[in-house]
Each structure stands twice: as structure tokens, then as C-alpha cells.
Backbone as numpy.savetxt, mean C-alpha at the origin, in Angstrom:
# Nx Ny Nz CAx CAy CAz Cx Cy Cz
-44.85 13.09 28.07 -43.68 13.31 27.22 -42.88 12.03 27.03
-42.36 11.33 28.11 -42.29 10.04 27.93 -42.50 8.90 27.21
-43.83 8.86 27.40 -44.45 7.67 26.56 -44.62 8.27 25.11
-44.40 9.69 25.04 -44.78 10.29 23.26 -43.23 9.40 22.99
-42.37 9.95 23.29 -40.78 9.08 22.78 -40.90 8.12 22.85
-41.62 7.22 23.67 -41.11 5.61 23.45 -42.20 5.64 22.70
-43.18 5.71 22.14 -43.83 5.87 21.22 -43.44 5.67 19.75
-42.50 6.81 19.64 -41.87 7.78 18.85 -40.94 5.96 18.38
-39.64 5.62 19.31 -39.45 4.84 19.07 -39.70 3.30 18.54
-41.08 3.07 19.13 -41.47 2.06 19.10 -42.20 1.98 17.41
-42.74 2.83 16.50 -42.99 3.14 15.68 -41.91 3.14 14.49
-40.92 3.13 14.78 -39.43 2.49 13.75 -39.54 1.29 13.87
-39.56 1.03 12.05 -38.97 -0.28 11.62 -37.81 -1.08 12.25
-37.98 -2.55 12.21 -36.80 -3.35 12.28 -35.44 -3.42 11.87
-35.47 -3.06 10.67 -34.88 -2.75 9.54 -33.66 -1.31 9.86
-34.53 -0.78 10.28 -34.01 0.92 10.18 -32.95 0.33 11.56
-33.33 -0.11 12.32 -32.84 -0.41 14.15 -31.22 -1.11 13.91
-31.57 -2.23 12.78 -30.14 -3.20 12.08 -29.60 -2.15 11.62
-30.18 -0.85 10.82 -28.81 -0.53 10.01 -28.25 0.27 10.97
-29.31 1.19 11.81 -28.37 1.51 12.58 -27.38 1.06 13.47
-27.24 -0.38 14.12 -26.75 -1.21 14.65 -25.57 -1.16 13.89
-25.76 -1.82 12.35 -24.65 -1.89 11.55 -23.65 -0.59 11.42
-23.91 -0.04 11.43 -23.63 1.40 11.32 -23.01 1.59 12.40
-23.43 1.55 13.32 -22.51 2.27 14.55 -21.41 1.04 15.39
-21.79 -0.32 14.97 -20.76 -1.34 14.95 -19.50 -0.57 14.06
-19.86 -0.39 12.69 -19.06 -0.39 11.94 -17.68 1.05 11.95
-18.62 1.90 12.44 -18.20 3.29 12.99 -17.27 3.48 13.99
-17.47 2.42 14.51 -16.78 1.86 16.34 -15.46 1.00 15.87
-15.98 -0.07 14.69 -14.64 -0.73 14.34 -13.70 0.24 13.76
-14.31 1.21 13.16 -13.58 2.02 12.40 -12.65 3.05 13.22
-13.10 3.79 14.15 -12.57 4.59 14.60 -11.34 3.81 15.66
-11.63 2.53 16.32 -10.57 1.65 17.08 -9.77 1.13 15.91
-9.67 1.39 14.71 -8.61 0.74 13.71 -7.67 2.15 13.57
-8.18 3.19 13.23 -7.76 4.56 13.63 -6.80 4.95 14.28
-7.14 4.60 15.35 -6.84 5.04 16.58 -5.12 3.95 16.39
-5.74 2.98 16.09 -4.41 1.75 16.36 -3.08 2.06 15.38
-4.04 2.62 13.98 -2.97 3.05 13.14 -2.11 4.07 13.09
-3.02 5.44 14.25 -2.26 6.25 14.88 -1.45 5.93 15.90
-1.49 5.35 17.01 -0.26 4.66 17.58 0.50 3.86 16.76
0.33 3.01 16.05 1.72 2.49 15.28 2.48 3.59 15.04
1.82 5.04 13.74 2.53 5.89 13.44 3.32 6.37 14.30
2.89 6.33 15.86 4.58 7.02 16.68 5.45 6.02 17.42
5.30 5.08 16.66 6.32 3.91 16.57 7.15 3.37 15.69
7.27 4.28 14.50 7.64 4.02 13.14 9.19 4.75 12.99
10.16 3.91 12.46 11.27 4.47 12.46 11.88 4.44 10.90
12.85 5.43 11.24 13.13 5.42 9.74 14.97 4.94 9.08
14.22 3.96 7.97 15.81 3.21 7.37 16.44 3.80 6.31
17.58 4.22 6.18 17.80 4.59 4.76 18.71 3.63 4.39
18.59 3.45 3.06 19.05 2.19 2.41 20.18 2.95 1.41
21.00 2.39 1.43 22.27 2.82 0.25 22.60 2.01 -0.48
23.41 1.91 -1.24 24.68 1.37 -2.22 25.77 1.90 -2.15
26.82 1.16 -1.80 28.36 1.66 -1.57 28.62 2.44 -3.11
29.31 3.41 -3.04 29.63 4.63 -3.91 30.93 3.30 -4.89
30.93 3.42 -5.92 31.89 2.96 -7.12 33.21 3.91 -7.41
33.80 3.75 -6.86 34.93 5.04 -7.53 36.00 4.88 -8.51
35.75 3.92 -8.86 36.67 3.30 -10.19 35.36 3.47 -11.74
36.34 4.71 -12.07 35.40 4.85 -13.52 34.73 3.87 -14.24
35.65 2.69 -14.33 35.79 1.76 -15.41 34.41 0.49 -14.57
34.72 0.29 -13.23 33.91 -0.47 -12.57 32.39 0.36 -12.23
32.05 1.77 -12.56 31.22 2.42 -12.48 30.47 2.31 -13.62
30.92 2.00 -14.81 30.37 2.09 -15.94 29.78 0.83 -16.39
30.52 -0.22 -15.93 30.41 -1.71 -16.11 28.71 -1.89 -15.07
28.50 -1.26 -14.30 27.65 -1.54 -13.12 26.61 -0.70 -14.11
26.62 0.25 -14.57 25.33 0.97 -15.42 25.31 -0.17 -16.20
26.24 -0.32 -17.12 26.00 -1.13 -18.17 25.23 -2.08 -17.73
25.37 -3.02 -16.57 24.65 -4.55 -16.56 23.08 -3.73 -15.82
23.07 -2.89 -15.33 21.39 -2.38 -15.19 20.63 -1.90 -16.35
21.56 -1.72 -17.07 20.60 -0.78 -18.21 20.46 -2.30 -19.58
20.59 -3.38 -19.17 20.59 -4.56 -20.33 19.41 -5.21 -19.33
18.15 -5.31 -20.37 16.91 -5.95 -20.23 17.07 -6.77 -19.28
17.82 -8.09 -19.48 17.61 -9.49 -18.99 18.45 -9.02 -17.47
19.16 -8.18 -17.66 20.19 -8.52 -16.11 19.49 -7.33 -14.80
18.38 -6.21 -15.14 18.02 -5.83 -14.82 16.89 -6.42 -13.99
15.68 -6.88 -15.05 14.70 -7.42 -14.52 15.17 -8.82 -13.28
16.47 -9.54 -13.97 17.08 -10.01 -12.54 17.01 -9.99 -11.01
17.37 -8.37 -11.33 18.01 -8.14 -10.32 16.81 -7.47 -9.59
15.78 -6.53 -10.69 14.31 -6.33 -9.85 13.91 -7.67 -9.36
13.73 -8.65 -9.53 12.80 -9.78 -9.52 13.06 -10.44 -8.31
14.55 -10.06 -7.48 14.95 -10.32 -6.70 13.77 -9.78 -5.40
12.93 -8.53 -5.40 12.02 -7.78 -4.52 11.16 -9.03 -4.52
10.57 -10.00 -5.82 9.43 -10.78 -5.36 10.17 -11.47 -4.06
11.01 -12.37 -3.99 11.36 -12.55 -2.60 11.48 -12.25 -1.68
11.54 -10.50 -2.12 12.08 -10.31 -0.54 10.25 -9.84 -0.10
9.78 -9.48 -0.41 8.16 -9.65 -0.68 7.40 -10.62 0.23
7.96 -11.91 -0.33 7.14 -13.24 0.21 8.02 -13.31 0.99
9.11 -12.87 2.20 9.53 -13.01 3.66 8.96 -12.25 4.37
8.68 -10.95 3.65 7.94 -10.02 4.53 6.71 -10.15 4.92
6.13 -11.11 4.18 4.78 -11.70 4.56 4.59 -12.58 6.22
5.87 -12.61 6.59 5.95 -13.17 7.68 5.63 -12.17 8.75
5.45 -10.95 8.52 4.69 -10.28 9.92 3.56 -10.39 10.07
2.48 -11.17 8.93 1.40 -10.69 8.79 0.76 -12.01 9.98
-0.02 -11.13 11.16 -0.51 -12.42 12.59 -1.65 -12.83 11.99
-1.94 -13.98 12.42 -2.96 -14.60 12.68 -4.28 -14.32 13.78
-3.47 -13.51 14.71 -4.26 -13.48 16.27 -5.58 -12.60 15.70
-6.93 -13.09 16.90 -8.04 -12.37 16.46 -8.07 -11.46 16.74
-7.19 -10.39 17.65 -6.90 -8.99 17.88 -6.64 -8.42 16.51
-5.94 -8.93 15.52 -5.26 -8.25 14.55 -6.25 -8.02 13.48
-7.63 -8.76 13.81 -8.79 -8.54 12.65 -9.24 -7.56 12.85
-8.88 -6.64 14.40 -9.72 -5.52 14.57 -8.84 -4.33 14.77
-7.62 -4.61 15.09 -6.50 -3.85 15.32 -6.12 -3.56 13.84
-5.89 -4.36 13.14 -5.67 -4.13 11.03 -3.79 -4.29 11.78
-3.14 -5.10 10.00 -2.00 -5.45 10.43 -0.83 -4.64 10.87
-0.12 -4.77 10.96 1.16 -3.78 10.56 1.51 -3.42 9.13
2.42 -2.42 9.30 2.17 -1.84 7.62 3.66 -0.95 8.05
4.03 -1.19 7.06 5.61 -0.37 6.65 5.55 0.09 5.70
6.40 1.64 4.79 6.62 1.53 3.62 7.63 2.33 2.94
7.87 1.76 1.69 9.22 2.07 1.26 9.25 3.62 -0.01
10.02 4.25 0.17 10.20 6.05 0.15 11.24 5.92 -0.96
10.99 6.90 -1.73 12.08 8.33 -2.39 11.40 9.16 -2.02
12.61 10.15 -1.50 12.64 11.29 -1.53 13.56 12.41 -1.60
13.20 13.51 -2.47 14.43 14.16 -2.53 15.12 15.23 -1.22
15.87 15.28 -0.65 15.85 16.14 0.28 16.89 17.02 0.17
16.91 18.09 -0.07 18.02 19.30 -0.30 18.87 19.08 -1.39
18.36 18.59 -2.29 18.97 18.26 -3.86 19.09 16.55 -4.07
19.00 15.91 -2.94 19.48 14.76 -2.95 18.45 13.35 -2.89
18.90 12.22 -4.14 17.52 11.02 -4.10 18.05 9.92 -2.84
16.79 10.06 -1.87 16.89 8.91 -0.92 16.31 7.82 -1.00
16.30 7.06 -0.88 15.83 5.89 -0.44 15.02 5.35 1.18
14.19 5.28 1.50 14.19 4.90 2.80 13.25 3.38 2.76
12.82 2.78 3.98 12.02 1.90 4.76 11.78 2.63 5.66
10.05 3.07 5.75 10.02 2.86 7.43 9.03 2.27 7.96
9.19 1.97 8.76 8.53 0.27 9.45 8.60 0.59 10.94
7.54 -0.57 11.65 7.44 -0.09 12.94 8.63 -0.74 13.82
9.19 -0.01 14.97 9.83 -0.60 15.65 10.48 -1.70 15.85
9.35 -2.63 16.20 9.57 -4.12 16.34 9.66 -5.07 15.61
9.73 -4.48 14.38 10.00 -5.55 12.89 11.53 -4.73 12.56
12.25 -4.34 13.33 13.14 -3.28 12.51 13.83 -4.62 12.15
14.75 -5.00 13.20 15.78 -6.58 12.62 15.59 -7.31 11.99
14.06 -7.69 12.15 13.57 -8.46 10.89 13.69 -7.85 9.33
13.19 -6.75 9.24 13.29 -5.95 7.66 14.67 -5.71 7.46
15.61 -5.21 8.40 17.20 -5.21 8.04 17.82 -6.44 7.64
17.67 -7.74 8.20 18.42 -8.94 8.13 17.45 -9.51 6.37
16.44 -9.04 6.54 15.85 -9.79 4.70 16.09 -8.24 3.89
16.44 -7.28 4.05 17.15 -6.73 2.65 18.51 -7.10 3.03
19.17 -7.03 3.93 20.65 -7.57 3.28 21.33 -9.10 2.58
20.12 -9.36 3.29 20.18 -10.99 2.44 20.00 -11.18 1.43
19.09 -10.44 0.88 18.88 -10.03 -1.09 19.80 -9.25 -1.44
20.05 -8.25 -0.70 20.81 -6.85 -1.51 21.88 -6.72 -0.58
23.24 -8.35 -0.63 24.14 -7.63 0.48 25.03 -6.50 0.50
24.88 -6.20 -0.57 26.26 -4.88 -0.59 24.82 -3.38 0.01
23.82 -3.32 0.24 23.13 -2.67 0.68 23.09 -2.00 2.20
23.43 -0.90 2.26 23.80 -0.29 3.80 23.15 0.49 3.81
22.48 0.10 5.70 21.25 0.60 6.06 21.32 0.95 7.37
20.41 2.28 7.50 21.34 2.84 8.82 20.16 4.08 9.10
19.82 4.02 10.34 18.79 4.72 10.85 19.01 6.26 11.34
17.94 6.48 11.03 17.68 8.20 10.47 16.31 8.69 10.86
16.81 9.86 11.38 15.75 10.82 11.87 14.45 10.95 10.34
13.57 11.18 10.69 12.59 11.55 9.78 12.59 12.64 8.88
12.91 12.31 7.95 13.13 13.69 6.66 12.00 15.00 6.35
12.32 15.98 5.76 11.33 16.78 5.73 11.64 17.14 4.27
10.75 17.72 3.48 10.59 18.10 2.20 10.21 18.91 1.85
9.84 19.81 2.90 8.66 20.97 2.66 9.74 22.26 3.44
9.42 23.17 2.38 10.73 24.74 2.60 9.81 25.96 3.34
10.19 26.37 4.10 9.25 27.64 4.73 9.01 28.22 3.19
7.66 28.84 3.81 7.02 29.83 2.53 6.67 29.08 1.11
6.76 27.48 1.05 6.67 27.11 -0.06 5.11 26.57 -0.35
4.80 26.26 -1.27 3.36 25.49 -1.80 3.64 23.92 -1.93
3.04 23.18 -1.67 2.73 21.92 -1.83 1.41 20.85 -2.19
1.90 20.28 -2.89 0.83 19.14 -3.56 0.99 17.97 -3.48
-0.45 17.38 -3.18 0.01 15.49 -2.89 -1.13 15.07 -4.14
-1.05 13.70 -3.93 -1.92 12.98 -5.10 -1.64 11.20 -4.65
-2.82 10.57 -4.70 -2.91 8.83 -4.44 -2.58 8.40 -6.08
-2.33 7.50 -6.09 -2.10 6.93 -7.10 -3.45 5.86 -7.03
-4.48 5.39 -8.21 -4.93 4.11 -7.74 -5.22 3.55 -9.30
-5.71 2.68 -9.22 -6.04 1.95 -10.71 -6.85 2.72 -11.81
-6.67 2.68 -12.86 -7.80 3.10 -13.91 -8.59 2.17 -13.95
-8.49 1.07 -14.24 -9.76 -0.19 -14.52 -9.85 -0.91 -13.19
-9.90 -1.85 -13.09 -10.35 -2.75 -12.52 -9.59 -3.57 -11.67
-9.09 -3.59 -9.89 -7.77 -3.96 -9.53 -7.51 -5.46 -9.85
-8.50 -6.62 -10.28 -8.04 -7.50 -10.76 -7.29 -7.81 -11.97
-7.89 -6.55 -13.07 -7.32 -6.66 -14.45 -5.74 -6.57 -14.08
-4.76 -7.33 -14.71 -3.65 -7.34 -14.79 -2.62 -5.88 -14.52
-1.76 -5.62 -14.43 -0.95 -3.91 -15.18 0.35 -4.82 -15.16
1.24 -3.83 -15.85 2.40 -4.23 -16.49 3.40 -4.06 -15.87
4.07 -5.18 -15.27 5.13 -5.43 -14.44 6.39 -4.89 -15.22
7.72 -4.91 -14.46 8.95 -5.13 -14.94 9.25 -5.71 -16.01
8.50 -7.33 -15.58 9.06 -7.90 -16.50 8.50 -8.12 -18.34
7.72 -7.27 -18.73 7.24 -6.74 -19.28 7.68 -5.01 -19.73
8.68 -4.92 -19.52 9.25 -3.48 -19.78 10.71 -3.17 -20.03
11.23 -2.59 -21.34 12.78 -2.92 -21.61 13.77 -2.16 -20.75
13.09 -1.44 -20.09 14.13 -1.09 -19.42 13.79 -0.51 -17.78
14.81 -0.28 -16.84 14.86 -0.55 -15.36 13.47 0.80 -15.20
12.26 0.71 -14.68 11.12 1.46 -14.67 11.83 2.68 -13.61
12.61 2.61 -12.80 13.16 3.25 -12.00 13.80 4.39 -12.32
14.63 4.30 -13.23 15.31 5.11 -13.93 14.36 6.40 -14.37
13.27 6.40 -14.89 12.10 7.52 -14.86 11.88 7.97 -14.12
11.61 7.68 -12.87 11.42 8.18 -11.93 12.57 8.97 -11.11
13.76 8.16 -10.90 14.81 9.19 -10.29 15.81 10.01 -12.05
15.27 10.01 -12.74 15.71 11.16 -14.48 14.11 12.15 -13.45
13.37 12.63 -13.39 12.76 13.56 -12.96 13.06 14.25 -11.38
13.18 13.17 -10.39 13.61 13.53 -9.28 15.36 14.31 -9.86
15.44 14.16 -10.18 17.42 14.91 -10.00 17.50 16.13 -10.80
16.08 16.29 -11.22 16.07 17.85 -11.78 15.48 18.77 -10.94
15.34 18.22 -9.60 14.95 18.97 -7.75 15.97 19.53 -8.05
15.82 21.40 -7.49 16.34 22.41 -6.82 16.67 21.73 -5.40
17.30 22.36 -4.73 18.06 22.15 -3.34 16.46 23.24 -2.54
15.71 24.00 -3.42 14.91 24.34 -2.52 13.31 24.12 -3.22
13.34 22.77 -3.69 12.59 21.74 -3.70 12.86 20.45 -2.83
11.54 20.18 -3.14 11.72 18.22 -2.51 10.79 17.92 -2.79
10.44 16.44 -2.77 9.37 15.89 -3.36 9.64 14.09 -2.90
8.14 13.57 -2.38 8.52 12.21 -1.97 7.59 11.62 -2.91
8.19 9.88 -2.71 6.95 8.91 -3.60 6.90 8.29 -2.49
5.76 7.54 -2.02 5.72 6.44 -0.71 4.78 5.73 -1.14
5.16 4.13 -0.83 4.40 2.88 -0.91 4.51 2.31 -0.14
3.19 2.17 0.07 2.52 1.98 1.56 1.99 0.06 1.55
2.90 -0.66 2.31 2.45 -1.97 1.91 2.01 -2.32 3.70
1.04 -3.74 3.22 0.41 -4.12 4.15 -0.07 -5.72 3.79
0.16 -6.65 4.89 -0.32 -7.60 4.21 -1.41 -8.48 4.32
-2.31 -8.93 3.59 -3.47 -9.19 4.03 -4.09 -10.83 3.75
-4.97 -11.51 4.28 -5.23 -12.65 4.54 -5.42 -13.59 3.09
-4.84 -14.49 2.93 -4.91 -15.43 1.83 -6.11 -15.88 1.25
-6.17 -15.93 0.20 -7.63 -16.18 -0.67 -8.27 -15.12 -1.32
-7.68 -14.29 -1.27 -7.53 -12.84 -2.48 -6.79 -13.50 -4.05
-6.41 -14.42 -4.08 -6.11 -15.46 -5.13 -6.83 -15.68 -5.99
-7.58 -16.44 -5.31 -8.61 -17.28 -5.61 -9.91 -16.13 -6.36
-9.99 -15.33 -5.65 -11.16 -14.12 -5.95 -10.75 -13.76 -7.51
-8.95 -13.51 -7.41 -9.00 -13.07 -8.81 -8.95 -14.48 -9.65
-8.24 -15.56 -9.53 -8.96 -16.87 -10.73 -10.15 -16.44 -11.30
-11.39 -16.60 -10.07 -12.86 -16.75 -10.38 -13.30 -15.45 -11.01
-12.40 -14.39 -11.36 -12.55 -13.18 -12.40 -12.12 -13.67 -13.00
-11.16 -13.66 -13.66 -10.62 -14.39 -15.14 -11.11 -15.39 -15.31
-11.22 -16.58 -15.22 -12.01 -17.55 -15.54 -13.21 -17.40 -15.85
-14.26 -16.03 -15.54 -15.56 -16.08 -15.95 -14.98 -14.71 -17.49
-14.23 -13.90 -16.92 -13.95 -13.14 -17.83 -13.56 -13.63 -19.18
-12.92 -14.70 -19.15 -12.45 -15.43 -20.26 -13.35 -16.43 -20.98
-14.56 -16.58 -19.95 -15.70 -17.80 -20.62 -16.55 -16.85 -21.48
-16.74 -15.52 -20.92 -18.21 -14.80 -21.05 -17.35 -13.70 -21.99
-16.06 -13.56 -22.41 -15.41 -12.59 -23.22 -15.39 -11.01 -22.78
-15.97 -10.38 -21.58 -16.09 -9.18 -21.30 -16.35 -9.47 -19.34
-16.23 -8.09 -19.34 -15.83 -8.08 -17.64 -17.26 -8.28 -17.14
-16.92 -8.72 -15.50 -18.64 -9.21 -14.96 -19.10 -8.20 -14.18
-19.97 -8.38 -13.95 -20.62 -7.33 -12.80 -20.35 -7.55 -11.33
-20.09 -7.27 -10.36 -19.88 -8.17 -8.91 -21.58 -8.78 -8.47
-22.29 -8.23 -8.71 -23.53 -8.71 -8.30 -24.44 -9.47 -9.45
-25.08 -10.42 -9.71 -25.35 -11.21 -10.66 -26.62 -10.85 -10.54
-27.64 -10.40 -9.69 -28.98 -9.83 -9.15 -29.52 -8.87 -8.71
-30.49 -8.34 -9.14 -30.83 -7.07 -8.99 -30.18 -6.85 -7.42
-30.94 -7.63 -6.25 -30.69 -7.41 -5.02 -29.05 -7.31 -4.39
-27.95 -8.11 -5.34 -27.10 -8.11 -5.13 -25.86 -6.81 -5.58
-26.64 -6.33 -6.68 -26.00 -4.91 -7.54 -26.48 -3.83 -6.39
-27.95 -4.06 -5.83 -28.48 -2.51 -4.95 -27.73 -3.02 -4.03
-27.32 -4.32 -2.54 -26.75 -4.13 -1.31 -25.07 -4.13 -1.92
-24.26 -4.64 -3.26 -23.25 -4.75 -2.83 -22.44 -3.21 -2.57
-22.81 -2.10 -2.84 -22.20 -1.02 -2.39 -22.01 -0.91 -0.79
-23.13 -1.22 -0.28 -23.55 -0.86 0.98 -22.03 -2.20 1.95
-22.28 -3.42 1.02 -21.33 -4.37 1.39 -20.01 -4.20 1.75
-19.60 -2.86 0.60 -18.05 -2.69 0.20 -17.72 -1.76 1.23
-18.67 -1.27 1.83 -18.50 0.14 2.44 -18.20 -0.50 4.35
-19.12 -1.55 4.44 -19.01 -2.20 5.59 -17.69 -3.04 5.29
-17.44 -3.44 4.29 -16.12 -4.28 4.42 -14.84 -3.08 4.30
-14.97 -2.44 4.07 -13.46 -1.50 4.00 -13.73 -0.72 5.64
-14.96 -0.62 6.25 -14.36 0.26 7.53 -14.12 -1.21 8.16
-13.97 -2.28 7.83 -13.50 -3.52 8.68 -11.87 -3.62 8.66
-11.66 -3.62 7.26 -10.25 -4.09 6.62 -9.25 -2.66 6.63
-9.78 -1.46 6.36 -9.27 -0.42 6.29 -9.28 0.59 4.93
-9.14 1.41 4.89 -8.92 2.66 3.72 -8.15 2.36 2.41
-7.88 1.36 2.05 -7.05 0.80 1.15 -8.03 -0.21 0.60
-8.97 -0.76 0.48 -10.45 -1.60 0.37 -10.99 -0.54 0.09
-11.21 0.68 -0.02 -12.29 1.28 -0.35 -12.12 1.50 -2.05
-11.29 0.97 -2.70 -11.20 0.91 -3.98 -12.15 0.04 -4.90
-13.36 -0.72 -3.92 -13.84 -1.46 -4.73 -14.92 -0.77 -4.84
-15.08 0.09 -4.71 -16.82 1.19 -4.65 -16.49 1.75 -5.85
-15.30 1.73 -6.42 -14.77 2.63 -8.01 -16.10 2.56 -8.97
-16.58 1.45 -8.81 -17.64 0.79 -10.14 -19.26 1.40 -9.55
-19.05 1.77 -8.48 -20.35 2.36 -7.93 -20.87 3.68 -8.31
């Protein structure tokens, strides 16, 4: 019986032995990234962010007015690219963190008992850091820690949904600054027509990841723009059949947010 199994074994390809190798490497990285992202989650606290209330009619109206004018708006959005590129400062270097995956915070509406919130929530140990760079952009902004919100009413139904690209995540989409008016405003004109026994959240989930994702998109546009139409990722037969298999080993590396490049598969 013995020797029929090692038999048995010895009779598998080389080939078959790697993928399984690959495979259960990859399965192993995957489930210890998991695992890590579930401990962060019970380390995650929650910020709510305000704006001091206006109670002077006249100074209330003046403050719509300069948000709702193109140029002073996008301003004042454009102010996030900065605060953006500080927050890039959590992102480690250490070779633990290639297998651990980075830290990740993210920023909330939600309506809760009639009402639009705002939050951050972020792990623990970045809290001072994320408080001291929004008030430095947004000082009249008060921020002040809060139990974890709920949205969901006994006896009620609920629905979620990802948001992800239609085309192609290098192809461009249309920023702010490209749009006449504050994009925000759509979004909380639907939120404020919540019942008190509704709720409903939006969450963006940011994370930051290693430099030279740049460069990847240049070398798309630049061929996109020589050759007039979009490229294929693989230029060779052999490279079109493994790069699925590629994308699939690179997202249980990097995480669940990478698995967007299999779209074309």
C-alpha cells in the first residue's frame, strides 16, 4: 500500500508540484494578511469631523455662496490633495509590512437617525497623526471621538454595493476639477431625504501603496497614444494565457483591492 502511494506520487509532474507550491504559498500569504487585517479592525477608532454651526443668517449665506462658485470650491476641495500626500507618511517600508499589507483608514457618511455624519476611522496609533493633518488644512474643523455608529433598524432590510471602475483603472475619470459644481452636494441632496428610521453609509477605504504605480500608468498612455487604442497587458500568446494566473498571485500578495485587474479576464 505504501509504495502504491509513493508511486502514486512519484508519477506527478514537476509542474503540477510548483503550482501546487505556488498555491499554497499563496493561500498561506493570504490567509496571514487576513488575519492581520482582522486585528487592525479591533483597533480602529472612530473620528467625527464637524464644522462649527454659522448662526448669523447673513454670514451663513455668504459661506454657501463662496462653495457653490466653481473656482472657490474646487479650492477649497483641492486642499484634500495635500492632505493626501501627508497621509502617505504612514505608509512603512519594513519587510514585515509586505506580508502584514499596510495600514488602511477610511473616511464615512453616514446618516444616522435623520442625521449626515462625517467620520475618519483609522487605527489607533495614527489617531494624532490624522487629527493634527486635518486641522492643519481644515482649521475651523472639530474632531472628536465616537463610539461606532449603527445604521441598521431592527426588522429592517438592507443592501450594500462596491463601487469599481467601468473601463480601465488607468484610463483617466473626472475629478473635481473638471466639474462646475461641489460633487458633494449630490450626494448629501439624497442623503437628507433619510427617514429617522433609515440610514445609509458611503465608506472609502484608503490605503497606501508602494511607488512606481506611476510609472505603470505613463507606459499606458504613452503606448496608448502611439498605437491610438488601448493595449493588451500581455503582448504574447504565453503572456495573455499566464497573465491571469499572475494577477491572481499578485492580489493574494497585495490584497483584495488588486483584484481589479482580472476585470479584462
Amino acid at each position: 500500500m505504501l509504495s502504491a502511494i509513493l508511486q502514486f506520487f512519484a508519477a506527478i509532474p514537476w509542474y503540477v508540484w510548483v503550482i501546487l507550491f505556488i498555491g499554497l504559498v499563496s493561500l498561506g500569504l493570504y490567509l496571514f494578511r487576513q488575519y492581520w487585517n482582522f486585528k487592525r479592525s479591533l483597533n480602529m477608532i472612530f473620528l467625527q469631523v464637524k464644522t462649527p454651526r454659522i448662526e448669523d443668517d447673513k454670514d451663513s449665506q455668504k459661506e454657501k455662496d463662496r462653495y457653490s462658485a466653481s473656482g472657490d470650491f474646487k479650492e477649497v476641495v483641492g486642499i484634500m490633495e495635500h492632505l493626501y500626500n501627508n497621509l502617505y507618511s504612514i505608509f512603512k517600508h519594513d519587510l514585515k509590512f509586505q506580508f502584514m499589507g499596510q495600514n488602511f483608514f477610511s473616511f464615512e457618511v453616514a446618516v444616522v437617525n435623520g442625521q449626515i455624519n462625517f467620520y475618519v476611522v483609522c487605527p489607533r496609533n495614527i489617531e494624532s497623526l490624522l487629527e493634527k493633518q486635518i486641522t492643519t488644512f481644515y482649521p475651523d474643523a472639530l474632531i472628536e471621538k465616537v463610539d461606532d455608529y449603527n445604521i441598521f433598524k431592527p426588522n429592517s432590510r438592507a443592501v450594500g454595493c462596491y463601487m469599481k471602475m467601468e473601463e480601465h483603472p488607468w484610463l483617466p475619470i473626472k475629478s473635481y476639477q473638471f466639474t462646475p459644481s461641489d460633487p458633494i452636494s449630490t450626494i448629501t441632496n439624497v442623503l437628507s431625504k433619510f427617514g429617522k428610521d433609515e440610514g445609509a453609509a458611503i465608506q472609502m477605504m484608503v490605503r497606501p501603496i508602494h511607488d512606481g504605480w506611476q510609472d505603470k500608468g505613463r507606459d499606458y498612455a504613452a503606448e496608448l497614444f502611439s498605437s491610438g487604442k488601448e493595449h493588451s497587458h500581455g503582448h504574447s500568446f504565453l503572456g495573455k494565457m499566464f497573465q491571469p494566473l499572475w494577477a491572481v498571485f499578485t492580489a493574494l500578495l497585495t490584497g483584495a483591492e488588486d483584484m481589479k485587474s482580472l476585470d479584462n479576464f
